[in-house]
Amino acid sequence: MSAYLKEIRHAIRELHGCESSHVRTVPIAEVFKGRVIWSGDVEVFDLQGHPRAKRVYAWGYPNGRGGWEITTALEIPPVDSPETAVKVAIAALPL
Protein backbone atom coordinates (compact mmCIF):
# COMPACT_ATOMS: atom_id res chain seq x y z
CA MET A 1 0.00 0.00 0.00
CA SER A 2 1.33 3.44 -0.92
CA ALA A 3 2.29 6.08 1.66
CA TYR A 4 -0.60 8.19 0.36
CA LEU A 5 -3.18 5.47 1.05
CA LYS A 6 -1.62 4.81 4.47
CA GLU A 7 -1.98 8.52 5.26
CA ILE A 8 -5.64 8.41 4.25
CA ARG A 9 -6.25 5.30 6.41
CA HIS A 10 -4.62 7.10 9.34
CA ALA A 11 -6.88 10.15 8.78
CA ILE A 12 -9.96 7.90 8.63
CA ARG A 13 -8.94 6.26 11.92
CA GLU A 14 -8.37 9.67 13.57
CA LEU A 15 -11.49 11.36 12.18
CA HIS A 16 -14.00 8.51 12.30
CA GLY A 17 -12.60 6.15 14.95
CA CYS A 18 -12.54 2.97 12.90
CA GLU A 19 -10.38 0.86 10.63
CA SER A 20 -10.75 0.83 6.86
CA SER A 21 -9.72 -1.14 3.80
CA HIS A 22 -9.09 0.33 0.36
CA VAL A 23 -11.55 -0.81 -2.31
CA ARG A 24 -10.71 1.22 -5.42
CA THR A 25 -9.69 4.55 -6.91
CA VAL A 26 -12.24 6.54 -8.94
CA PRO A 27 -11.20 9.45 -11.19
CA ILE A 28 -13.66 12.35 -10.90
CA ALA A 29 -14.03 15.58 -12.87
CA GLU A 30 -16.69 17.90 -11.44
CA VAL A 31 -18.03 20.25 -14.12
CA PHE A 32 -20.09 23.40 -13.46
CA LYS A 33 -21.36 25.62 -16.28
CA GLY A 34 -19.10 23.85 -18.74
CA ARG A 35 -15.91 24.30 -16.67
CA VAL A 36 -14.02 21.71 -14.66
CA ILE A 37 -14.05 23.04 -11.08
CA TRP A 38 -12.44 19.98 -9.46
CA SER A 39 -10.54 17.06 -10.88
CA GLY A 40 -8.80 14.25 -9.04
CA ASP A 41 -8.89 10.70 -7.76
CA VAL A 42 -11.29 9.72 -4.99
CA GLU A 43 -10.26 6.74 -2.87
CA VAL A 44 -13.06 4.41 -1.77
CA PHE A 45 -12.67 2.61 1.57
CA ASP A 46 -14.89 0.10 3.36
CA LEU A 47 -15.22 0.80 7.07
CA GLN A 48 -15.10 -1.69 9.92
CA GLY A 49 -17.03 -0.82 13.06
CA HIS A 50 -18.43 2.61 12.22
CA PRO A 51 -21.88 3.05 13.83
CA ARG A 52 -23.54 4.74 10.81
CA ALA A 53 -21.51 4.20 7.64
CA LYS A 54 -20.11 1.18 5.84
CA ARG A 55 -18.02 3.22 3.38
CA VAL A 56 -16.02 6.45 3.19
CA TYR A 57 -14.68 8.46 0.26
CA ALA A 58 -11.40 10.32 0.63
CA TRP A 59 -8.82 12.35 -1.29
CA GLY A 60 -5.88 14.53 -0.48
CA TYR A 61 -3.49 17.24 -1.58
CA PRO A 62 0.16 17.70 -0.59
CA ASN A 63 0.30 20.10 2.37
CA GLY A 64 3.75 21.47 1.59
CA ARG A 65 5.24 19.89 4.72
CA GLY A 66 5.77 16.41 3.31
CA GLY A 67 2.29 15.14 4.22
CA TRP A 68 -1.25 15.35 2.93
CA GLU A 69 -4.32 17.48 3.57
CA ILE A 70 -7.07 14.84 3.59
CA THR A 71 -10.80 15.29 2.92
CA THR A 72 -13.22 12.50 3.85
CA ALA A 73 -16.94 12.03 3.27
CA LEU A 74 -18.86 9.22 4.95
CA GLU A 75 -21.39 7.35 2.82
CA ILE A 76 -24.40 8.77 4.65
CA PRO A 77 -27.19 10.40 2.60
CA PRO A 78 -26.93 12.51 0.57
CA VAL A 79 -23.47 11.03 -0.06
CA ASP A 80 -23.90 7.75 -1.94
CA SER A 81 -20.98 7.74 -4.41
CA PRO A 82 -17.55 9.27 -5.04
CA GLU A 83 -19.25 11.87 -7.24
CA THR A 84 -21.69 13.03 -4.56
CA ALA A 85 -18.88 13.03 -1.98
CA VAL A 86 -17.02 15.60 -4.09
CA LYS A 87 -20.18 17.66 -4.69
CA VAL A 88 -20.99 17.79 -0.95
CA ALA A 89 -17.39 18.74 -0.11
CA ILE A 90 -17.46 21.56 -2.71
CA ALA A 91 -20.82 22.79 -1.40
CA ALA A 92 -19.39 22.92 2.14
CA LEU A 93 -16.53 25.24 1.13
CA PRO A 94 -16.80 28.85 2.34
CA LEU A 95 -17.71 31.33 -0.39
PDB file of N, CA and C in Angstrom:
ATOM      1  N   MET A   1       0.842  -1.175   0.000  1.00  0.00           N
ATOM      2  CA  MET A   1       0.000   0.000   0.000  1.00  0.00           C
ATOM      3  C   MET A   1       0.892   1.244   0.000  1.00  0.00           C
ATOM      4  N   SER A   2       0.523   2.227  -0.788  1.00  0.00           N
ATOM      5  CA  SER A   2       1.332   3.435  -0.918  1.00  0.00           C
ATOM      6  C   SER A   2       1.281   4.278   0.358  1.00  0.00           C
ATOM      7  N   ALA A   3       2.256   5.160   0.508  1.00  0.00           N
ATOM      8  CA  ALA A   3       2.290   6.076   1.655  1.00  0.00           C
ATOM      9  C   ALA A   3       1.053   6.962   1.658  1.00  0.00           C
ATOM     10  N   TYR A   4       0.607   7.359   0.481  1.00  0.00           N
ATOM     11  CA  TYR A   4      -0.600   8.189   0.359  1.00  0.00           C
ATOM     12  C   TYR A   4      -1.823   7.468   0.933  1.00  0.00           C
ATOM     13  N   LEU A   5      -2.029   6.217   0.540  1.00  0.00           N
ATOM     14  CA  LEU A   5      -3.178   5.466   1.054  1.00  0.00           C
ATOM     15  C   LEU A   5      -3.045   5.201   2.546  1.00  0.00           C
ATOM     16  N   LYS A   6      -1.829   4.975   3.023  1.00  0.00           N
ATOM     17  CA  LYS A   6      -1.624   4.808   4.467  1.00  0.00           C
ATOM     18  C   LYS A   6      -1.987   6.083   5.210  1.00  0.00           C
ATOM     19  N   GLU A   7      -1.633   7.229   4.646  1.00  0.00           N
ATOM     20  CA  GLU A   7      -1.978   8.519   5.258  1.00  0.00           C
ATOM     21  C   GLU A   7      -3.494   8.703   5.322  1.00  0.00           C
ATOM     22  N   ILE A   8      -4.182   8.313   4.259  1.00  0.00           N
ATOM     23  CA  ILE A   8      -5.644   8.410   4.252  1.00  0.00           C
ATOM     24  C   ILE A   8      -6.240   7.468   5.305  1.00  0.00           C
ATOM     25  N   ARG A   9      -5.744   6.236   5.391  1.00  0.00           N
ATOM     26  CA  ARG A   9      -6.249   5.297   6.406  1.00  0.00           C
ATOM     27  C   ARG A   9      -6.042   5.859   7.812  1.00  0.00           C
ATOM     28  N   HIS A  10      -4.886   6.490   8.042  1.00  0.00           N
ATOM     29  CA  HIS A  10      -4.619   7.104   9.340  1.00  0.00           C
ATOM     30  C   HIS A  10      -5.633   8.225   9.611  1.00  0.00           C
ATOM     31  N   ALA A  11      -5.901   9.062   8.620  1.00  0.00           N
ATOM     32  CA  ALA A  11      -6.879  10.149   8.777  1.00  0.00           C
ATOM     33  C   ALA A  11      -8.270   9.590   9.069  1.00  0.00           C
ATOM     34  N   ILE A  12      -8.651   8.523   8.381  1.00  0.00           N
ATOM     35  CA  ILE A  12      -9.957   7.903   8.626  1.00  0.00           C
ATOM     36  C   ILE A  12     -10.034   7.409  10.070  1.00  0.00           C
ATOM     37  N   ARG A  13      -8.988   6.757  10.532  1.00  0.00           N
ATOM     38  CA  ARG A  13      -8.945   6.258  11.917  1.00  0.00           C
ATOM     39  C   ARG A  13      -9.085   7.418  12.908  1.00  0.00           C
ATOM     40  N   GLU A  14      -8.341   8.505  12.662  1.00  0.00           N
ATOM     41  CA  GLU A  14      -8.372   9.670  13.570  1.00  0.00           C
ATOM     42  C   GLU A  14      -9.715  10.398  13.521  1.00  0.00           C
ATOM     43  N   LEU A  15     -10.261  10.589  12.327  1.00  0.00           N
ATOM     44  CA  LEU A  15     -11.494  11.361  12.177  1.00  0.00           C
ATOM     45  C   LEU A  15     -12.753  10.572  12.533  1.00  0.00           C
ATOM     46  N   HIS A  16     -12.760   9.289  12.189  1.00  0.00           N
ATOM     47  CA  HIS A  16     -13.995   8.507  12.299  1.00  0.00           C
ATOM     48  C   HIS A  16     -13.913   7.347  13.283  1.00  0.00           C
ATOM     49  N   GLY A  17     -12.742   7.122  13.873  1.00  0.00           N
ATOM     50  CA  GLY A  17     -12.597   6.147  14.947  1.00  0.00           C
ATOM     51  C   GLY A  17     -12.765   4.698  14.554  1.00  0.00           C
ATOM     52  N   CYS A  18     -12.405   4.366  13.312  1.00  0.00           N
ATOM     53  CA  CYS A  18     -12.537   2.974  12.897  1.00  0.00           C
ATOM     54  C   CYS A  18     -11.484   2.633  11.852  1.00  0.00           C
ATOM     55  N   GLU A  19     -11.325   1.351  11.628  1.00  0.00           N
ATOM     56  CA  GLU A  19     -10.380   0.865  10.626  1.00  0.00           C
ATOM     57  C   GLU A  19     -11.052   0.858   9.259  1.00  0.00           C
ATOM     58  N   SER A  20     -10.224   0.796   8.226  1.00  0.00           N
ATOM     59  CA  SER A  20     -10.750   0.828   6.863  1.00  0.00           C
ATOM     60  C   SER A  20      -9.887  -0.028   5.942  1.00  0.00           C
ATOM     61  N   SER A  21     -10.468  -0.416   4.820  1.00  0.00           N
ATOM     62  CA  SER A  21      -9.722  -1.139   3.800  1.00  0.00           C
ATOM     63  C   SER A  21     -10.020  -0.513   2.439  1.00  0.00           C
ATOM     64  N   HIS A  22      -8.965  -0.322   1.668  1.00  0.00           N
ATOM     65  CA  HIS A  22      -9.091   0.332   0.365  1.00  0.00           C
ATOM     66  C   HIS A  22      -9.798  -0.591  -0.618  1.00  0.00           C
ATOM     67  N   VAL A  23     -10.768  -0.034  -1.343  1.00  0.00           N
ATOM     68  CA  VAL A  23     -11.551  -0.806  -2.311  1.00  0.00           C
ATOM     69  C   VAL A  23     -11.121  -0.481  -3.739  1.00  0.00           C
ATOM     70  N   ARG A  24     -11.072   0.814  -4.066  1.00  0.00           N
ATOM     71  CA  ARG A  24     -10.713   1.221  -5.425  1.00  0.00           C
ATOM     72  C   ARG A  24     -10.448   2.726  -5.481  1.00  0.00           C
ATOM     73  N   THR A  25      -9.936   3.154  -6.617  1.00  0.00           N
ATOM     74  CA  THR A  25      -9.692   4.554  -6.911  1.00  0.00           C
ATOM     75  C   THR A  25     -10.597   4.951  -8.069  1.00  0.00           C
ATOM     76  N   VAL A  26     -11.305   6.088  -7.907  1.00  0.00           N
ATOM     77  CA  VAL A  26     -12.240   6.537  -8.937  1.00  0.00           C
ATOM     78  C   VAL A  26     -11.832   7.942  -9.396  1.00  0.00           C
ATOM     79  N   PRO A  27     -11.502   8.102 -10.690  1.00  0.00           N
ATOM     80  CA  PRO A  27     -11.202   9.447 -11.192  1.00  0.00           C
ATOM     81  C   PRO A  27     -12.496  10.250 -11.346  1.00  0.00           C
ATOM     82  N   ILE A  28     -12.465  11.486 -10.867  1.00  0.00           N
ATOM     83  CA  ILE A  28     -13.656  12.350 -10.905  1.00  0.00           C
ATOM     84  C   ILE A  28     -13.270  13.687 -11.530  1.00  0.00           C
ATOM     85  N   ALA A  29     -14.148  14.212 -12.369  1.00  0.00           N
ATOM     86  CA  ALA A  29     -14.028  15.580 -12.870  1.00  0.00           C
ATOM     87  C   ALA A  29     -15.384  16.235 -12.642  1.00  0.00           C
ATOM     88  N   GLU A  30     -15.444  17.198 -11.745  1.00  0.00           N
ATOM     89  CA  GLU A  30     -16.694  17.896 -11.442  1.00  0.00           C
ATOM     90  C   GLU A  30     -16.784  19.130 -12.337  1.00  0.00           C
ATOM     91  N   VAL A  31     -17.847  19.187 -13.146  1.00  0.00           N
ATOM     92  CA  VAL A  31     -18.032  20.253 -14.121  1.00  0.00           C
ATOM     93  C   VAL A  31     -19.208  21.123 -13.700  1.00  0.00           C
ATOM     94  N   PHE A  32     -19.022  22.442 -13.772  1.00  0.00           N
ATOM     95  CA  PHE A  32     -20.087  23.397 -13.464  1.00  0.00           C
ATOM     96  C   PHE A  32     -20.074  24.466 -14.546  1.00  0.00           C
ATOM     97  N   LYS A  33     -21.218  24.643 -15.189  1.00  0.00           N
ATOM     98  CA  LYS A  33     -21.362  25.618 -16.276  1.00  0.00           C
ATOM     99  C   LYS A  33     -20.284  25.429 -17.338  1.00  0.00           C
ATOM    100  N   GLY A  34     -20.031  24.172 -17.678  1.00  0.00           N
ATOM    101  CA  GLY A  34     -19.095  23.852 -18.737  1.00  0.00           C
ATOM    102  C   GLY A  34     -17.627  23.922 -18.372  1.00  0.00           C
ATOM    103  N   ARG A  35     -17.308  24.206 -17.104  1.00  0.00           N
ATOM    104  CA  ARG A  35     -15.914  24.304 -16.672  1.00  0.00           C
ATOM    105  C   ARG A  35     -15.624  23.261 -15.604  1.00  0.00           C
ATOM    106  N   VAL A  36     -14.444  22.661 -15.684  1.00  0.00           N
ATOM    107  CA  VAL A  36     -14.023  21.714 -14.656  1.00  0.00           C
ATOM    108  C   VAL A  36     -13.633  22.524 -13.420  1.00  0.00           C
ATOM    109  N   ILE A  37     -14.357  22.304 -12.307  1.00  0.00           N
ATOM    110  CA  ILE A  37     -14.053  23.040 -11.077  1.00  0.00           C
ATOM    111  C   ILE A  37     -13.274  22.184 -10.078  1.00  0.00           C
ATOM    112  N   TRP A  38     -13.251  20.882 -10.294  1.00  0.00           N
ATOM    113  CA  TRP A  38     -12.445  19.981  -9.460  1.00  0.00           C
ATOM    114  C   TRP A  38     -12.161  18.726 -10.267  1.00  0.00           C
ATOM    115  N   SER A  39     -10.924  18.275 -10.190  1.00  0.00           N
ATOM    116  CA  SER A  39     -10.542  17.057 -10.881  1.00  0.00           C
ATOM    117  C   SER A  39      -9.527  16.324 -10.014  1.00  0.00           C
ATOM    118  N   GLY A  40      -9.741  15.032  -9.839  1.00  0.00           N
ATOM    119  CA  GLY A  40      -8.802  14.247  -9.041  1.00  0.00           C
ATOM    120  C   GLY A  40      -9.302  12.841  -8.834  1.00  0.00           C
ATOM    121  N   ASP A  41      -8.532  12.077  -8.087  1.00  0.00           N
ATOM    122  CA  ASP A  41      -8.887  10.698  -7.764  1.00  0.00           C
ATOM    123  C   ASP A  41      -9.506  10.642  -6.375  1.00  0.00           C
ATOM    124  N   VAL A  42     -10.635   9.955  -6.270  1.00  0.00           N
ATOM    125  CA  VAL A  42     -11.288   9.722  -4.986  1.00  0.00           C
ATOM    126  C   VAL A  42     -11.027   8.269  -4.599  1.00  0.00           C
ATOM    127  N   GLU A  43     -10.531   8.088  -3.391  1.00  0.00           N
ATOM    128  CA  GLU A  43     -10.258   6.742  -2.874  1.00  0.00           C
ATOM    129  C   GLU A  43     -11.495   6.245  -2.127  1.00  0.00           C
ATOM    130  N   VAL A  44     -11.890   5.027  -2.403  1.00  0.00           N
ATOM    131  CA  VAL A  44     -13.059   4.408  -1.773  1.00  0.00           C
ATOM    132  C   VAL A  44     -12.556   3.391  -0.751  1.00  0.00           C
ATOM    133  N   PHE A  45     -13.048   3.512   0.479  1.00  0.00           N
ATOM    134  CA  PHE A  45     -12.669   2.607   1.568  1.00  0.00           C
ATOM    135  C   PHE A  45     -13.915   2.017   2.203  1.00  0.00           C
ATOM    136  N   ASP A  46     -13.865   0.718   2.511  1.00  0.00           N
ATOM    137  CA  ASP A  46     -14.885   0.097   3.357  1.00  0.00           C
ATOM    138  C   ASP A  46     -14.477   0.336   4.804  1.00  0.00           C
ATOM    139  N   LEU A  47     -15.464   0.555   5.653  1.00  0.00           N
ATOM    140  CA  LEU A  47     -15.217   0.803   7.072  1.00  0.00           C
ATOM    141  C   LEU A  47     -15.558  -0.425   7.904  1.00  0.00           C
ATOM    142  N   GLN A  48     -14.807  -0.630   8.981  1.00  0.00           N
ATOM    143  CA  GLN A  48     -15.103  -1.693   9.924  1.00  0.00           C
ATOM    144  C   GLN A  48     -15.432  -1.054  11.278  1.00  0.00           C
ATOM    145  N   GLY A  49     -16.656  -1.251  11.730  1.00  0.00           N
ATOM    146  CA  GLY A  49     -17.030  -0.820  13.062  1.00  0.00           C
ATOM    147  C   GLY A  49     -17.557   0.596  13.199  1.00  0.00           C
ATOM    148  N   HIS A  50     -17.843   1.273  12.093  1.00  0.00           N
ATOM    149  CA  HIS A  50     -18.434   2.610  12.218  1.00  0.00           C
ATOM    150  C   HIS A  50     -19.929   2.447  12.523  1.00  0.00           C
ATOM    151  N   PRO A  51     -20.471   3.242  13.440  1.00  0.00           N
ATOM    152  CA  PRO A  51     -21.877   3.047  13.830  1.00  0.00           C
ATOM    153  C   PRO A  51     -22.905   3.421  12.762  1.00  0.00           C
ATOM    154  N   ARG A  52     -22.542   4.286  11.788  1.00  0.00           N
ATOM    155  CA  ARG A  52     -23.536   4.741  10.814  1.00  0.00           C
ATOM    156  C   ARG A  52     -23.184   4.464   9.359  1.00  0.00           C
ATOM    157  N   ALA A  53     -21.904   4.324   9.048  1.00  0.00           N
ATOM    158  CA  ALA A  53     -21.505   4.202   7.643  1.00  0.00           C
ATOM    159  C   ALA A  53     -20.703   2.924   7.408  1.00  0.00           C
ATOM    160  N   LYS A  54     -20.874   2.369   6.237  1.00  0.00           N
ATOM    161  CA  LYS A  54     -20.110   1.183   5.844  1.00  0.00           C
ATOM    162  C   LYS A  54     -18.975   1.551   4.883  1.00  0.00           C
ATOM    163  N   ARG A  55     -18.991   2.805   4.383  1.00  0.00           N
ATOM    164  CA  ARG A  55     -18.017   3.225   3.377  1.00  0.00           C
ATOM    165  C   ARG A  55     -17.673   4.692   3.582  1.00  0.00           C
ATOM    166  N   VAL A  56     -16.459   5.064   3.154  1.00  0.00           N
ATOM    167  CA  VAL A  56     -16.017   6.452   3.193  1.00  0.00           C
ATOM    168  C   VAL A  56     -15.260   6.747   1.908  1.00  0.00           C
ATOM    169  N   TYR A  57     -15.386   7.986   1.441  1.00  0.00           N
ATOM    170  CA  TYR A  57     -14.683   8.461   0.257  1.00  0.00           C
ATOM    171  C   TYR A  57     -13.655   9.482   0.727  1.00  0.00           C
ATOM    172  N   ALA A  58     -12.455   9.443   0.144  1.00  0.00           N
ATOM    173  CA  ALA A  58     -11.396  10.325   0.628  1.00  0.00           C
ATOM    174  C   ALA A  58     -10.441  10.705  -0.501  1.00  0.00           C
ATOM    175  N   TRP A  59      -9.831  11.894  -0.346  1.00  0.00           N
ATOM    176  CA  TRP A  59      -8.817  12.355  -1.287  1.00  0.00           C
ATOM    177  C   TRP A  59      -7.932  13.345  -0.558  1.00  0.00           C
ATOM    178  N   GLY A  60      -6.793  13.624  -1.152  1.00  0.00           N
ATOM    179  CA  GLY A  60      -5.875  14.525  -0.482  1.00  0.00           C
ATOM    180  C   GLY A  60      -5.017  15.322  -1.438  1.00  0.00           C
ATOM    181  N   TYR A  61      -4.416  16.370  -0.867  1.00  0.00           N
ATOM    182  CA  TYR A  61      -3.486  17.239  -1.580  1.00  0.00           C
ATOM    183  C   TYR A  61      -2.233  17.372  -0.737  1.00  0.00           C
ATOM    184  N   PRO A  62      -1.063  17.475  -1.374  1.00  0.00           N
ATOM    185  CA  PRO A  62       0.157  17.702  -0.593  1.00  0.00           C
ATOM    186  C   PRO A  62       0.032  18.986   0.222  1.00  0.00           C
ATOM    187  N   ASN A  63       0.451  18.929   1.492  1.00  0.00           N
ATOM    188  CA  ASN A  63       0.298  20.098   2.371  1.00  0.00           C
ATOM    189  C   ASN A  63       1.527  21.000   2.403  1.00  0.00           C
ATOM    190  N   GLY A  64       2.548  20.652   1.624  1.00  0.00           N
ATOM    191  CA  GLY A  64       3.751  21.473   1.589  1.00  0.00           C
ATOM    192  C   GLY A  64       4.735  21.177   2.707  1.00  0.00           C
ATOM    193  N   ARG A  65       4.380  20.275   3.601  1.00  0.00           N
ATOM    194  CA  ARG A  65       5.243  19.890   4.718  1.00  0.00           C
ATOM    195  C   ARG A  65       5.606  18.405   4.655  1.00  0.00           C
ATOM    196  N   GLY A  66       5.440  17.824   3.482  1.00  0.00           N
ATOM    197  CA  GLY A  66       5.767  16.410   3.311  1.00  0.00           C
ATOM    198  C   GLY A  66       4.630  15.464   3.613  1.00  0.00           C
ATOM    199  N   GLY A  67       3.463  15.976   3.926  1.00  0.00           N
ATOM    200  CA  GLY A  67       2.295  15.143   4.217  1.00  0.00           C
ATOM    201  C   GLY A  67       1.137  15.508   3.306  1.00  0.00           C
ATOM    202  N   TRP A  68      -0.046  15.161   3.747  1.00  0.00           N
ATOM    203  CA  TRP A  68      -1.247  15.353   2.930  1.00  0.00           C
ATOM    204  C   TRP A  68      -2.337  16.064   3.718  1.00  0.00           C
ATOM    205  N   GLU A  69      -3.098  16.892   3.040  1.00  0.00           N
ATOM    206  CA  GLU A  69      -4.324  17.479   3.566  1.00  0.00           C
ATOM    207  C   GLU A  69      -5.450  16.581   3.061  1.00  0.00           C
ATOM    208  N   ILE A  70      -6.105  15.872   3.966  1.00  0.00           N
ATOM    209  CA  ILE A  70      -7.074  14.839   3.595  1.00  0.00           C
ATOM    210  C   ILE A  70      -8.506  15.334   3.804  1.00  0.00           C
ATOM    211  N   THR A  71      -9.355  15.053   2.824  1.00  0.00           N
ATOM    212  CA  THR A  71     -10.799  15.289   2.922  1.00  0.00           C
ATOM    213  C   THR A  71     -11.484  13.937   2.915  1.00  0.00           C
ATOM    214  N   THR A  72     -12.445  13.744   3.829  1.00  0.00           N
ATOM    215  CA  THR A  72     -13.221  12.502   3.851  1.00  0.00           C
ATOM    216  C   THR A  72     -14.709  12.824   3.830  1.00  0.00           C
ATOM    217  N   ALA A  73     -15.483  11.903   3.278  1.00  0.00           N
ATOM    218  CA  ALA A  73     -16.944  12.034   3.272  1.00  0.00           C
ATOM    219  C   ALA A  73     -17.525  10.646   3.519  1.00  0.00           C
ATOM    220  N   LEU A  74     -18.215  10.497   4.644  1.00  0.00           N
ATOM    221  CA  LEU A  74     -18.864   9.225   4.951  1.00  0.00           C
ATOM    222  C   LEU A  74     -20.021   8.974   3.993  1.00  0.00           C
ATOM    223  N   GLU A  75     -20.254   7.711   3.667  1.00  0.00           N
ATOM    224  CA  GLU A  75     -21.388   7.352   2.816  1.00  0.00           C
ATOM    225  C   GLU A  75     -22.662   7.326   3.668  1.00  0.00           C
ATOM    226  N   ILE A  76     -23.149   8.537   3.927  1.00  0.00           N
ATOM    227  CA  ILE A  76     -24.396   8.765   4.652  1.00  0.00           C
ATOM    228  C   ILE A  76     -25.175   9.764   3.801  1.00  0.00           C
ATOM    229  N   PRO A  77     -26.455   9.504   3.487  1.00  0.00           N
ATOM    230  CA  PRO A  77     -27.190  10.400   2.597  1.00  0.00           C
ATOM    231  C   PRO A  77     -27.021  11.867   3.002  1.00  0.00           C
ATOM    232  N   PRO A  78     -26.767  12.717   2.009  1.00  0.00           N
ATOM    233  CA  PRO A  78     -26.930  12.514   0.565  1.00  0.00           C
ATOM    234  C   PRO A  78     -25.727  11.896  -0.133  1.00  0.00           C
ATOM    235  N   VAL A  79     -24.654  11.619   0.575  1.00  0.00           N
ATOM    236  CA  VAL A  79     -23.468  11.031  -0.059  1.00  0.00           C
ATOM    237  C   VAL A  79     -23.719   9.549  -0.303  1.00  0.00           C
ATOM    238  N   ASP A  80     -23.684   9.160  -1.591  1.00  0.00           N
ATOM    239  CA  ASP A  80     -23.897   7.754  -1.942  1.00  0.00           C
ATOM    240  C   ASP A  80     -22.946   7.265  -3.033  1.00  0.00           C
ATOM    241  N   SER A  81     -21.934   8.100  -3.360  1.00  0.00           N
ATOM    242  CA  SER A  81     -20.976   7.741  -4.406  1.00  0.00           C
ATOM    243  C   SER A  81     -19.769   8.675  -4.315  1.00  0.00           C
ATOM    244  N   PRO A  82     -18.688   8.337  -5.007  1.00  0.00           N
ATOM    245  CA  PRO A  82     -17.554   9.265  -5.037  1.00  0.00           C
ATOM    246  C   PRO A  82     -17.942  10.632  -5.614  1.00  0.00           C
ATOM    247  N   GLU A  83     -18.817  10.615  -6.619  1.00  0.00           N
ATOM    248  CA  GLU A  83     -19.252  11.869  -7.244  1.00  0.00           C
ATOM    249  C   GLU A  83     -20.004  12.762  -6.257  1.00  0.00           C
ATOM    250  N   THR A  84     -20.947  12.189  -5.505  1.00  0.00           N
ATOM    251  CA  THR A  84     -21.694  13.025  -4.559  1.00  0.00           C
ATOM    252  C   THR A  84     -20.812  13.437  -3.386  1.00  0.00           C
ATOM    253  N   ALA A  85     -19.818  12.637  -3.040  1.00  0.00           N
ATOM    254  CA  ALA A  85     -18.880  13.028  -1.978  1.00  0.00           C
ATOM    255  C   ALA A  85     -18.165  14.318  -2.366  1.00  0.00           C
ATOM    256  N   VAL A  86     -17.701  14.393  -3.610  1.00  0.00           N
ATOM    257  CA  VAL A  86     -17.020  15.599  -4.089  1.00  0.00           C
ATOM    258  C   VAL A  86     -17.992  16.775  -4.127  1.00  0.00           C
ATOM    259  N   LYS A  87     -19.203  16.572  -4.613  1.00  0.00           N
ATOM    260  CA  LYS A  87     -20.185  17.660  -4.690  1.00  0.00           C
ATOM    261  C   LYS A  87     -20.503  18.214  -3.299  1.00  0.00           C
ATOM    262  N   VAL A  88     -20.685  17.340  -2.321  1.00  0.00           N
ATOM    263  CA  VAL A  88     -20.986  17.786  -0.952  1.00  0.00           C
ATOM    264  C   VAL A  88     -19.794  18.536  -0.377  1.00  0.00           C
ATOM    265  N   ALA A  89     -18.593  18.061  -0.622  1.00  0.00           N
ATOM    266  CA  ALA A  89     -17.386  18.744  -0.113  1.00  0.00           C
ATOM    267  C   ALA A  89     -17.246  20.132  -0.733  1.00  0.00           C
ATOM    268  N   ILE A  90     -17.520  20.241  -2.035  1.00  0.00           N
ATOM    269  CA  ILE A  90     -17.455  21.555  -2.707  1.00  0.00           C
ATOM    270  C   ILE A  90     -18.519  22.488  -2.137  1.00  0.00           C
ATOM    271  N   ALA A  91     -19.730  21.978  -1.938  1.00  0.00           N
ATOM    272  CA  ALA A  91     -20.818  22.793  -1.401  1.00  0.00           C
ATOM    273  C   ALA A  91     -20.518  23.295   0.010  1.00  0.00           C
ATOM    274  N   ALA A  92     -19.701  22.553   0.755  1.00  0.00           N
ATOM    275  CA  ALA A  92     -19.391  22.918   2.135  1.00  0.00           C
ATOM    276  C   ALA A  92     -18.279  23.970   2.221  1.00  0.00           C
ATOM    277  N   LEU A  93     -17.609  24.251   1.114  1.00  0.00           N
ATOM    278  CA  LEU A  93     -16.527  25.243   1.127  1.00  0.00           C
ATOM    279  C   LEU A  93     -17.079  26.642   1.383  1.00  0.00           C
ATOM    280  N   PRO A  94     -16.353  27.467   2.134  1.00  0.00           N
ATOM    281  CA  PRO A  94     -16.802  28.850   2.339  1.00  0.00           C
ATOM    282  C   PRO A  94     -16.742  29.626   1.020  1.00  0.00           C
ATOM    283  N   LEU A  95     -17.669  30.525   0.844  1.00  0.00           N
ATOM    284  CA  LEU A  95     -17.707  31.327  -0.390  1.00  0.00           C
ATOM    285  C   LEU A  95     -16.704  32.439  -0.365  1.00  0.00           C
TER     286      LEU A  95
END
